[in-house]
Coordinates of C-alpha atoms in Angstrom, one line a residue:
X1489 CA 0.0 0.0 0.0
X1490 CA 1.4 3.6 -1.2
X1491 CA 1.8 6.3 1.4
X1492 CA -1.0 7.7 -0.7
X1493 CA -3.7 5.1 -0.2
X1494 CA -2.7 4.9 3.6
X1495 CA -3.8 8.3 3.7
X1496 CA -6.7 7.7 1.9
X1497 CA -8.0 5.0 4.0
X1498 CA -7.1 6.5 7.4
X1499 CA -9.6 9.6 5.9
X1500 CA -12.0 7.4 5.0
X1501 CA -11.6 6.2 9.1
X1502 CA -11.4 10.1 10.6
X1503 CA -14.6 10.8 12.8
X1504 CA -16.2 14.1 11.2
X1505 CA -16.3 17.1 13.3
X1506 CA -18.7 17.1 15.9
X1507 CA -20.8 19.8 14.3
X1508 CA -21.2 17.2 11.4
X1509 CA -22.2 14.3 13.8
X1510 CA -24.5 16.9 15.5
X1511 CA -26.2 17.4 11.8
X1512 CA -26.1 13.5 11.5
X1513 CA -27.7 12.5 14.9
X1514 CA -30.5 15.1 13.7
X1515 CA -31.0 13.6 10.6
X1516 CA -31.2 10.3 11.9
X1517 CA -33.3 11.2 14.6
X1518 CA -36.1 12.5 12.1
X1519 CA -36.0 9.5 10.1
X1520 CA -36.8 7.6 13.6
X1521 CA -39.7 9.5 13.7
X1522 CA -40.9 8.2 10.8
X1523 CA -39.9 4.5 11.2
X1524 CA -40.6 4.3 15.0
X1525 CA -44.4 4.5 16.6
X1526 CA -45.5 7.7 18.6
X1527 CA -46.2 7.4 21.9
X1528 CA -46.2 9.2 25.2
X1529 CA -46.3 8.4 28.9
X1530 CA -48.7 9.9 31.3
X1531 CA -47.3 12.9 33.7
X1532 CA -48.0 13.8 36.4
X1533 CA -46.1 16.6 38.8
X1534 CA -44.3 15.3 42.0
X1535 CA -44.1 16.7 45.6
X1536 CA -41.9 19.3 44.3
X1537 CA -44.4 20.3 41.5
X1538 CA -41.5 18.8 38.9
X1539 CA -43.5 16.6 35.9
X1540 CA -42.4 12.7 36.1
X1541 CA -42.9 10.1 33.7
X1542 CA -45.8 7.6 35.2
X1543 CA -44.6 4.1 34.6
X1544 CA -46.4 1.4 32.8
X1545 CA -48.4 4.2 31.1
X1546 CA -47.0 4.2 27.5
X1547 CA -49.5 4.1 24.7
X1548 CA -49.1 4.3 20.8
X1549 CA -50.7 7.7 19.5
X1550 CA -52.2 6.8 16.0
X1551 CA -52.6 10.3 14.7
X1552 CA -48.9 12.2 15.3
X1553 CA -48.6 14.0 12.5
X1554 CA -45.6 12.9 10.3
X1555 CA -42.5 15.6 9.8
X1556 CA -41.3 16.6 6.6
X1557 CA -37.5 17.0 5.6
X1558 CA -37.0 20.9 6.1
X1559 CA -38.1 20.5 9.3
X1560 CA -34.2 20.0 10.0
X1561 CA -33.8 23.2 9.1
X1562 CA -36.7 25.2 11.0
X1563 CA -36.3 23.4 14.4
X1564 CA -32.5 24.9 14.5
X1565 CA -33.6 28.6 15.4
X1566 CA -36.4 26.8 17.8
X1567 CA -33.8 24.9 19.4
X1568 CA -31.1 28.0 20.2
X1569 CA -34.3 29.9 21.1
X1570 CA -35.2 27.2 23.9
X1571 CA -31.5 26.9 24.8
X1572 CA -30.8 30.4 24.7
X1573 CA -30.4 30.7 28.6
X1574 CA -27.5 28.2 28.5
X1575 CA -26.0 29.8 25.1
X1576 CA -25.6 33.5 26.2
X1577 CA -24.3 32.2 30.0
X1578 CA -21.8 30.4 28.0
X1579 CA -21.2 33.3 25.7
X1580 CA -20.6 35.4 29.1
X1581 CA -18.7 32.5 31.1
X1582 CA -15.9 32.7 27.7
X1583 CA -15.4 36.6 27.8
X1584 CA -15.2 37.3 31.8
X1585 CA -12.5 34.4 32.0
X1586 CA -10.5 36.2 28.9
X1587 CA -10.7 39.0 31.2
X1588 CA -9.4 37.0 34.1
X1589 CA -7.1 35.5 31.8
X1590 CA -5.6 39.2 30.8
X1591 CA -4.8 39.8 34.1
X1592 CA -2.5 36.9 34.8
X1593 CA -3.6 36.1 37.7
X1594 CA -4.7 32.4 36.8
X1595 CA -1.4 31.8 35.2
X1596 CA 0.9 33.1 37.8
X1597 CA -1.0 31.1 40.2
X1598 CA -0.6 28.1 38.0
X1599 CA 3.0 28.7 37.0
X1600 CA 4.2 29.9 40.8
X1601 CA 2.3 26.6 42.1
X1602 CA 4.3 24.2 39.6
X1603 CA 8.0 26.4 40.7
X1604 CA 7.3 26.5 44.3
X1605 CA 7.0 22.5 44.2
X1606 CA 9.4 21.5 41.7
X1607 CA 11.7 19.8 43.8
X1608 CA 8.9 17.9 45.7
X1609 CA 7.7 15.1 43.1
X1610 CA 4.8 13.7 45.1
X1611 CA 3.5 17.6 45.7
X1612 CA 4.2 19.0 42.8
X1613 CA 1.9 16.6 40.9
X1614 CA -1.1 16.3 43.6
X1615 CA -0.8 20.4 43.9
X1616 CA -1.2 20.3 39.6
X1617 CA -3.8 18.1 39.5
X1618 CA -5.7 19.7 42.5
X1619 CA -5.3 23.0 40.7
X1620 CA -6.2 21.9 37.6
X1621 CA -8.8 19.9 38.6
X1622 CA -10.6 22.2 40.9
X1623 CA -11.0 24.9 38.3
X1624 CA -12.4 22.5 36.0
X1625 CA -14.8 21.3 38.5
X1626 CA -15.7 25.2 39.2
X1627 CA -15.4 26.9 36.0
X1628 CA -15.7 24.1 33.5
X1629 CA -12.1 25.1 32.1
X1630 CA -10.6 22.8 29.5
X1631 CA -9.2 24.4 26.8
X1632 CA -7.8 27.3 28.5
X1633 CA -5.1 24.5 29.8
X1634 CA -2.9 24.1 26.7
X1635 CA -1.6 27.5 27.0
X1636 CA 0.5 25.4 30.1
X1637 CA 1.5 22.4 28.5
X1638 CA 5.2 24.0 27.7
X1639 CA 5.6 25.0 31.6
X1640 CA 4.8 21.7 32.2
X1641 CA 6.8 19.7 29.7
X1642 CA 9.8 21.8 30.7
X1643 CA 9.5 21.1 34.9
X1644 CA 8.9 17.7 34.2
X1645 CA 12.4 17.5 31.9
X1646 CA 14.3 19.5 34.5
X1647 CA 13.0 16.4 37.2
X1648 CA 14.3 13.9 34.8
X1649 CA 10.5 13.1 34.1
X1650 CA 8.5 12.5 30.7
X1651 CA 6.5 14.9 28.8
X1652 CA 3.1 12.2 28.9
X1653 CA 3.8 12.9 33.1
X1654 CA 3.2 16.2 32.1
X1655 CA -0.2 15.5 30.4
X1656 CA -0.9 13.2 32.5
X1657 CA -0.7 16.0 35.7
X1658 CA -2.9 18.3 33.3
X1659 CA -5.3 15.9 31.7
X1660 CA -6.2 13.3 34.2
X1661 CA -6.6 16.1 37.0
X1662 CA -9.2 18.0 34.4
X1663 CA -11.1 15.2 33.5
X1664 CA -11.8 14.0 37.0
X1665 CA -12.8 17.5 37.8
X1666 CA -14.9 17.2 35.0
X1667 CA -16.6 14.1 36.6
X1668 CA -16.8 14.7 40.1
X1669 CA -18.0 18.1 40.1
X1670 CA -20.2 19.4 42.3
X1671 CA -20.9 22.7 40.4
X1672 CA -19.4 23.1 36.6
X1673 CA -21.8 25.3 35.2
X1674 CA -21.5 23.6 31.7
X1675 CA -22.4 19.7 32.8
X1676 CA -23.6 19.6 36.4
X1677 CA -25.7 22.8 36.1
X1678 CA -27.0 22.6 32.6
X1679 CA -28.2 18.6 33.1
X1680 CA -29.6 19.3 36.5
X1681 CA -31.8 22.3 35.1
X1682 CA -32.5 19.5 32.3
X1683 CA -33.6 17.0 34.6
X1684 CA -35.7 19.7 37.2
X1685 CA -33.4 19.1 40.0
X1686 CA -32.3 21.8 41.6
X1687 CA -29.5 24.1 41.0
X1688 CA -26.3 22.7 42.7
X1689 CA -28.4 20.2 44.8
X1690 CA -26.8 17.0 45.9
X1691 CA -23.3 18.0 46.4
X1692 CA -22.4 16.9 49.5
X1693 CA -22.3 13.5 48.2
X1694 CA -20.3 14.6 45.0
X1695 CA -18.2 16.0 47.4
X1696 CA -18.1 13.1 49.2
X1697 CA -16.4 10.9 46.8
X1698 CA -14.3 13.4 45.2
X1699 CA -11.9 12.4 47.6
X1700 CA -11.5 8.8 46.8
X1701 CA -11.4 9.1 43.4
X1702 CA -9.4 11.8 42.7
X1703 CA -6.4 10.1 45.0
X1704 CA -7.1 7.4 42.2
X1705 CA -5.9 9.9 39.7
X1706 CA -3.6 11.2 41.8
X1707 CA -2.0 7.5 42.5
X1708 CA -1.9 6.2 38.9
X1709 CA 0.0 9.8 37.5
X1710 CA 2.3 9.4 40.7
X1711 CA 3.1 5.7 40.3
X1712 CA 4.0 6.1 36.6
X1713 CA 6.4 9.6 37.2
X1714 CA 7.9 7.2 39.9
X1715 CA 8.7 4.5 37.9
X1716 CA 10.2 7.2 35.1
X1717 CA 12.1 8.9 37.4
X1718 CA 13.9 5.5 38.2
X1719 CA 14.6 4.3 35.0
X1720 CA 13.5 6.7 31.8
X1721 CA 13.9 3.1 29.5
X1722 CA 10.3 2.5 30.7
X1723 CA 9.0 5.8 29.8
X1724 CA 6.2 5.5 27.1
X1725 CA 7.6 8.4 25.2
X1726 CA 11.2 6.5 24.4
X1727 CA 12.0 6.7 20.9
X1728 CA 10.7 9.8 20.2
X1729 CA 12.4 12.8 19.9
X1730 CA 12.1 15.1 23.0
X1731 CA 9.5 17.8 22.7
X1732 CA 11.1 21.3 22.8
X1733 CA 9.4 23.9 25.3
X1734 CA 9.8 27.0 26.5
X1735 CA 11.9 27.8 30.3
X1736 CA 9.8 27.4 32.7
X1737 CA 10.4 30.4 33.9
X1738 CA 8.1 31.9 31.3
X1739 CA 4.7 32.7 32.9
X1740 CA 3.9 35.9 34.9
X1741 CA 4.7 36.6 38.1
X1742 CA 2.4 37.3 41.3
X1743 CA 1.9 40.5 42.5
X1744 CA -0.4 42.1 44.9
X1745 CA -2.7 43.4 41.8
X1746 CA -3.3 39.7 40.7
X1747 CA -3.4 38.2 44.4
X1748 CA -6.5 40.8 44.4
X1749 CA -8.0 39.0 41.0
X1750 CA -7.9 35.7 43.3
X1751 CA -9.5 37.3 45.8
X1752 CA -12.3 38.1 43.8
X1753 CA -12.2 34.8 42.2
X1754 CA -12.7 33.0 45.0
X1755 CA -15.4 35.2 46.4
X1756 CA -17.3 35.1 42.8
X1757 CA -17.0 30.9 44.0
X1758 CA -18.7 31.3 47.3
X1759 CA -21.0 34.0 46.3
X1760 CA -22.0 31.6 43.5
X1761 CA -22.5 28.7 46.1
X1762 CA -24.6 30.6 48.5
X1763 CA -26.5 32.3 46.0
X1764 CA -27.8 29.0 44.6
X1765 CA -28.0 27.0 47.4
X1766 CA -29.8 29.9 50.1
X1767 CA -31.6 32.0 47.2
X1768 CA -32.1 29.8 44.8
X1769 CA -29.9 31.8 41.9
X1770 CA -30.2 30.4 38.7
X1771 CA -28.5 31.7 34.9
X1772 CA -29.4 35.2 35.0
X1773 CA -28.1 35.8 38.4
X1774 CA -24.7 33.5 38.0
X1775 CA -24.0 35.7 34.8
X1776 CA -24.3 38.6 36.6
X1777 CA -22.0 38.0 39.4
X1778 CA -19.7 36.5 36.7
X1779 CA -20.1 40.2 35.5
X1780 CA -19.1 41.5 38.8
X1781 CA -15.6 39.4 38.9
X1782 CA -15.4 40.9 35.3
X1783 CA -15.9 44.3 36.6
X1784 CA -13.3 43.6 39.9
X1785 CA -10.5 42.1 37.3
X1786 CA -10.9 45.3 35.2
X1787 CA -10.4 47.6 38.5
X1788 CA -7.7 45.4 40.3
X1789 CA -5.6 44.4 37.1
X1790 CA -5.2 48.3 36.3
X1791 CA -6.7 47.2 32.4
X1792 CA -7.1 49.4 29.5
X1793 CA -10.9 49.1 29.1
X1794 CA -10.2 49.0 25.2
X1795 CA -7.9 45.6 26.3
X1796 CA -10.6 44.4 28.7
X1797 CA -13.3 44.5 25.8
X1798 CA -11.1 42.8 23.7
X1799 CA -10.6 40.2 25.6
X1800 CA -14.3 40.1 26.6
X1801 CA -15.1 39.7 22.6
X1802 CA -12.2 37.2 22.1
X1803 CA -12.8 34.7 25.1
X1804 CA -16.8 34.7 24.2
X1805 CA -15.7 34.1 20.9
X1806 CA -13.2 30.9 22.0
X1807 CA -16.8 29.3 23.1
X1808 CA -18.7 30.0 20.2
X1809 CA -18.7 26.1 19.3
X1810 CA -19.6 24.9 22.3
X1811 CA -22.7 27.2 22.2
X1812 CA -23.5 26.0 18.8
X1813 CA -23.0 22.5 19.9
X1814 CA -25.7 23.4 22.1
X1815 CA -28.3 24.6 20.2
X1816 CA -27.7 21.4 17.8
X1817 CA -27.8 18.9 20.9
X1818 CA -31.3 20.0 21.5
X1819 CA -32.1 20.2 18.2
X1820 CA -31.9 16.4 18.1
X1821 CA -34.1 16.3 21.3
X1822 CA -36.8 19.1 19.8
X1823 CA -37.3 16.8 16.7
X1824 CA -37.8 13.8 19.0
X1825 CA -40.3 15.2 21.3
X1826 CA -41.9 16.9 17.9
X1827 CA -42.6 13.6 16.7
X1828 CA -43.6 12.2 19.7
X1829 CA -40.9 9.2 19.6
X1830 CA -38.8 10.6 22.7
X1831 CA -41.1 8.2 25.0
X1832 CA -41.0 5.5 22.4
X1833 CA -37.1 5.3 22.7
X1834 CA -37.7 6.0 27.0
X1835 CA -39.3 2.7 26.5
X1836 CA -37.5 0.8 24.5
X1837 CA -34.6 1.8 26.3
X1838 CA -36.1 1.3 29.8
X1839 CA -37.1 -2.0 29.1
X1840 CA -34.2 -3.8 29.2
X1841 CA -32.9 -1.7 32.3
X1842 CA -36.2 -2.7 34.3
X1843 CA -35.0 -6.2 34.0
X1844 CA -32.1 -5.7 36.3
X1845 CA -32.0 -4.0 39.9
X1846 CA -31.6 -0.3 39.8
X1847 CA -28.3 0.2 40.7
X1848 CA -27.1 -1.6 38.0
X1849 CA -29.4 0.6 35.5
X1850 CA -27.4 3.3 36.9
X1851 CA -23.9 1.6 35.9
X1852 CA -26.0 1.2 32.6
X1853 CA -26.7 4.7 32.6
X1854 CA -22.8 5.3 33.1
X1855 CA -21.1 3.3 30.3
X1856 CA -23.9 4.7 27.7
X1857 CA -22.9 8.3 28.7
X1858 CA -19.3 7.2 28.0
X1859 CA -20.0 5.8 25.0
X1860 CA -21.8 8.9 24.2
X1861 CA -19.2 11.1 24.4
X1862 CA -17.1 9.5 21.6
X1863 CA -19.6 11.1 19.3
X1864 CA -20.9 14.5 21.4
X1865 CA -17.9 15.5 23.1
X1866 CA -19.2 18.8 24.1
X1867 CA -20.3 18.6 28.1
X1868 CA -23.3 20.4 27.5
X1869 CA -24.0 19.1 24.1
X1870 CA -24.3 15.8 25.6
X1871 CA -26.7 16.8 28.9
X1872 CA -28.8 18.4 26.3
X1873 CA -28.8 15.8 23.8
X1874 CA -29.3 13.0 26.2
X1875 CA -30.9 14.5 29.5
X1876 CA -34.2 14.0 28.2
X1877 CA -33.8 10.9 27.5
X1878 CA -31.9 9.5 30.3
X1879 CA -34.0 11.3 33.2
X1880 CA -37.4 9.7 32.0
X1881 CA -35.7 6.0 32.2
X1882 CA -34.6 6.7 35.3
X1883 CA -37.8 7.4 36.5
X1884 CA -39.1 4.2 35.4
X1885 CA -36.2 2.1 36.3
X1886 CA -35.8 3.4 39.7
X1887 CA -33.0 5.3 40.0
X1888 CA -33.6 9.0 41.0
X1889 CA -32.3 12.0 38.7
X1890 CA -29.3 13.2 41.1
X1891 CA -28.3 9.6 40.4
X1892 CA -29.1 9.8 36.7
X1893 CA -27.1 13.1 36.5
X1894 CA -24.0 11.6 38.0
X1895 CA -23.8 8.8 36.0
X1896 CA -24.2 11.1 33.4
X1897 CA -21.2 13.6 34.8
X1898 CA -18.9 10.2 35.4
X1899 CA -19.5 9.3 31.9
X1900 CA -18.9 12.8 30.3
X1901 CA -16.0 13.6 32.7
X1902 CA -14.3 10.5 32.8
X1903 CA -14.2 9.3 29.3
X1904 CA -12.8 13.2 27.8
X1905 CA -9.8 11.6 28.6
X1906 CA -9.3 8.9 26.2
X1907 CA -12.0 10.0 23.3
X1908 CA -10.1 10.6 20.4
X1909 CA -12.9 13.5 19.3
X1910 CA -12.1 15.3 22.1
X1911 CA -10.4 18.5 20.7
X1912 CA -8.3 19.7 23.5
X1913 CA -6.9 15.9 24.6
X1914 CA -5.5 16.3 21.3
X1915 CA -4.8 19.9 21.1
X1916 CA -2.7 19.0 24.0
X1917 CA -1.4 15.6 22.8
X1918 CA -0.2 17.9 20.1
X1919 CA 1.8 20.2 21.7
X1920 CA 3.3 17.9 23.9
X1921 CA 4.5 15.5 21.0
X1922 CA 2.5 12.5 22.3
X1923 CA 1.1 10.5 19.6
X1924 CA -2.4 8.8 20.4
X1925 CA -1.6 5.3 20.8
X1926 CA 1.2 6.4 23.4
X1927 CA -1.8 8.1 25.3
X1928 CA -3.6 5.1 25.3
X1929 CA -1.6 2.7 26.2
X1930 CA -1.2 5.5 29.7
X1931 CA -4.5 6.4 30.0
X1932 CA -6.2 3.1 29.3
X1933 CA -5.6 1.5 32.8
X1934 CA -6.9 4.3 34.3
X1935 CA -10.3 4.5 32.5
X1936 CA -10.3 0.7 34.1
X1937 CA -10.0 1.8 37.3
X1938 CA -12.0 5.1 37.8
X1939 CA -14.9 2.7 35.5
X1940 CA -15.1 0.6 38.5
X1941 CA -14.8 3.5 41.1
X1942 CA -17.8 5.3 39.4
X1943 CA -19.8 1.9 39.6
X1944 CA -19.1 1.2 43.1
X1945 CA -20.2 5.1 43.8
X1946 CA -23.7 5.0 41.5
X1947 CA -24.4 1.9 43.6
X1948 CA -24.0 3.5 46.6
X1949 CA -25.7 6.1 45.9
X1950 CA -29.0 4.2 44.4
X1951 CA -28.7 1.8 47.9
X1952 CA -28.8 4.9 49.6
X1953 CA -31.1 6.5 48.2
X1954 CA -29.2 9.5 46.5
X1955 CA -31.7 12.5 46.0

């Protein structure tokens, strides 16, 4: 086989980009509408006033009218219409953390962190992950990461350590924030407002077993820097050339102006927390006091406002797929519900879960997510695209929606790691010179591990009745 054809037939194996899948999953779901039957459940509201799905009342509905082809293209503007809460707070979320971002606050945290602990293996890798993880699990911050993969990859060569320790420090402590988060505003927030839970509720036991599982991170990055450290012959990365990167030495420095942004970060967090959980904030009011630490960065980082807007512009701008992606993710739910086949598939996929004891429909619940997320990597795409979905079966297979959501958040969270359509695992496999298969062969054994964690917890949670 030429180098050519190679090339051709890996193409022909590329996954398309997500927005393309997005289009994909719509059109297939309006062809399901005309091959499968319309039905509907009864509902009827619960203590809380919140409509549930009344089991064992599915019936066919003979007359649902039939949808024609262009309604793929009119159920678009209704979809970022019913989404446009989410859209704009996402929109907002991108430009106040350019803002932040202009400062240099976060990176001078980040970068004094990673210097202060250099010479302390075991700290300098829990303090990375914790950092990184914890302002995923706050902020929902991914991408803004690989603007650090050079600091890393440097520290980690002047400790005799591998750039995929690097990653590893960076990637595995995001995507456990990611799943054991007990307030992202892009995956916990946006599927609990999905599934009429609410805002930020359940947390202590998210916060619970963020503990346990994070160490599991922690322990399988650690073990592997170890063992490098040692002897670099058993370093994944040897036989390829060493990745060149910056001094780390390059990031700003901390000074009382951006101690101040901190400040203000951190009290944006609390305020956030006790807003939702004592006056029941929602979108509108998070925006605003995302506003506020806009406002407070501006003020203590001595910006030019011309600077501060353009960073406003430019960070909302960074998040203009993911606010697509969102509109399209319930898209594919609008054209479901349009042709009354969203209960059918509830149904069908309910059935076989009913057959087993609930918490193993949660586990269920869990490794569909995952396998989800190969094809909607986007966080919120997914809760949007598969929240109303999911939260009905639950209802009829037992297991509440807190436990429906976190089976959703392990499977989103978890699996970013290792999906190969995940654009900023391979941003920063990229820029750290790690091919794919290298990854794998890293990451693999921990996806086996924090798997089993997440089942063991979503058991728990069902046998303890997790509401």
């Amino acid at each position: 086989m030429t180098g050519q054809e190679g090339a051709a037939k890996r193409s022909w194996l590329r996954i398309p980009h997500t927005l393309v899948l997005m289009v994909i999953m719509m059109a297939i779901a309006l062809v399901l509408t005309w091959i499968l039957p319309a039905g509907s459940f009864e509902m009827q509201p619960n203590e809380a006033g919140r409509m549930m799905v009344v089991p064992g009342t599915y019936e066919v509905v003979e007359d649902a009218q039939t949808l024609a082809p262009w309604h793929l293209l009119s159920v678009v503007p209704r979809a970022m219409a019913s989404a446009s809460d989410v859209i704009f707070f996402v929109f907002l979320i991108g430009g106040v953390l350019g803002v932040v971002r202009l400062t240099g606050a976060i990176d001078a945290a980040i970068g004094g962190m990673l210097q202060h602990f250099r010479d302390r293996l075991a700290l300098l890798i829990f303090a990375a992950m914790f950092v990184f993880g914890t302002f995923s699990a706050t902020f929902g911050m991914a991408a803004e990461y690989i603007a650090f993969v050079g600091i890393l990859v440097a520290l980690c060569a002047a400790l005799r350590l591998d750039s995929m320790t690097a990653v590893g420090m960076m990637v595995v402590g995001y995507g456990v924030g990611y799943g054991i988060s007990f307030m992202n505003p892009f995956t916990v927030m946006v599927a609990q407002d999905i599934a009429e839970l609410q805002p930020l509720s359940g947390w202590w036991y998210r916060l619970a077993i963020a503990l346990p599982i994070f160490a599991i991170g922690f322990h399988h990055v650690y073990s592997y820097a170890r063992k490098v450290q040692a002897d670099p012959s058993k370093s994944l990365m040897a036989g390829l050339p060493a990745t060149v990167a910056p001094p780390a030495e390059d990031y700003p420095k901390m000074n009382w102006q951006r101690r101040l942004v901190l400040l203000s970060l951190g009290a944006t967090i609390v305020g956030l927390v006790l807003g939702v959980m004592l006056q029941g904030w929602w979108l509108t009011e998070l925006a605003a006091i995302f506003l506020a630490l806009a406002v407070a960065a501006i003020i203590f980082g001595r910006l030019r406002l011309d600077d501060a807007a353009e960073s406003f512009i430019t960070g909302a701008a960074q998040l203009t797929a993911t606010a697509l992606l969102v509109g399209f993710a319930r898209s594919i739910s609008l054209i479901l519900e349009d042709g009354l086949v969203l209960h059918t598939i509830v149904n069908a996929l309910a059935t076989p879960l009913e057959q087993v004891r609930a918490e193993f429909s949660a586990v269920g619940m869990f490794l569909l997510q995952s396998l989800l997320n190969l094809f909607v990597p986007s966080g919120s795409g997914q809760a949007f695209a598969t929240m109303p979905i999911m939260a009905p079966i639950g209802d009829l297979v037992g297991v509440s929606r807190q436990v429906t959501v976190l089976a959703f958040q392990f499977g989103d969270g978890f699996s970013n790691m290792i999906v190969p359509t995940n654009a900023v695992l391979m941003g920063i496999l990229g820029l750290a010179g790690i091919p794919y298969d290298r990854w794998l062969r890293f990451v693999f054994p921990l996806m086996i591990k924090l798997t089993i964690a997440g089942a063991l917890a979503l058991m728990l949670a069902v046998w303890i009745g997790y509401t």
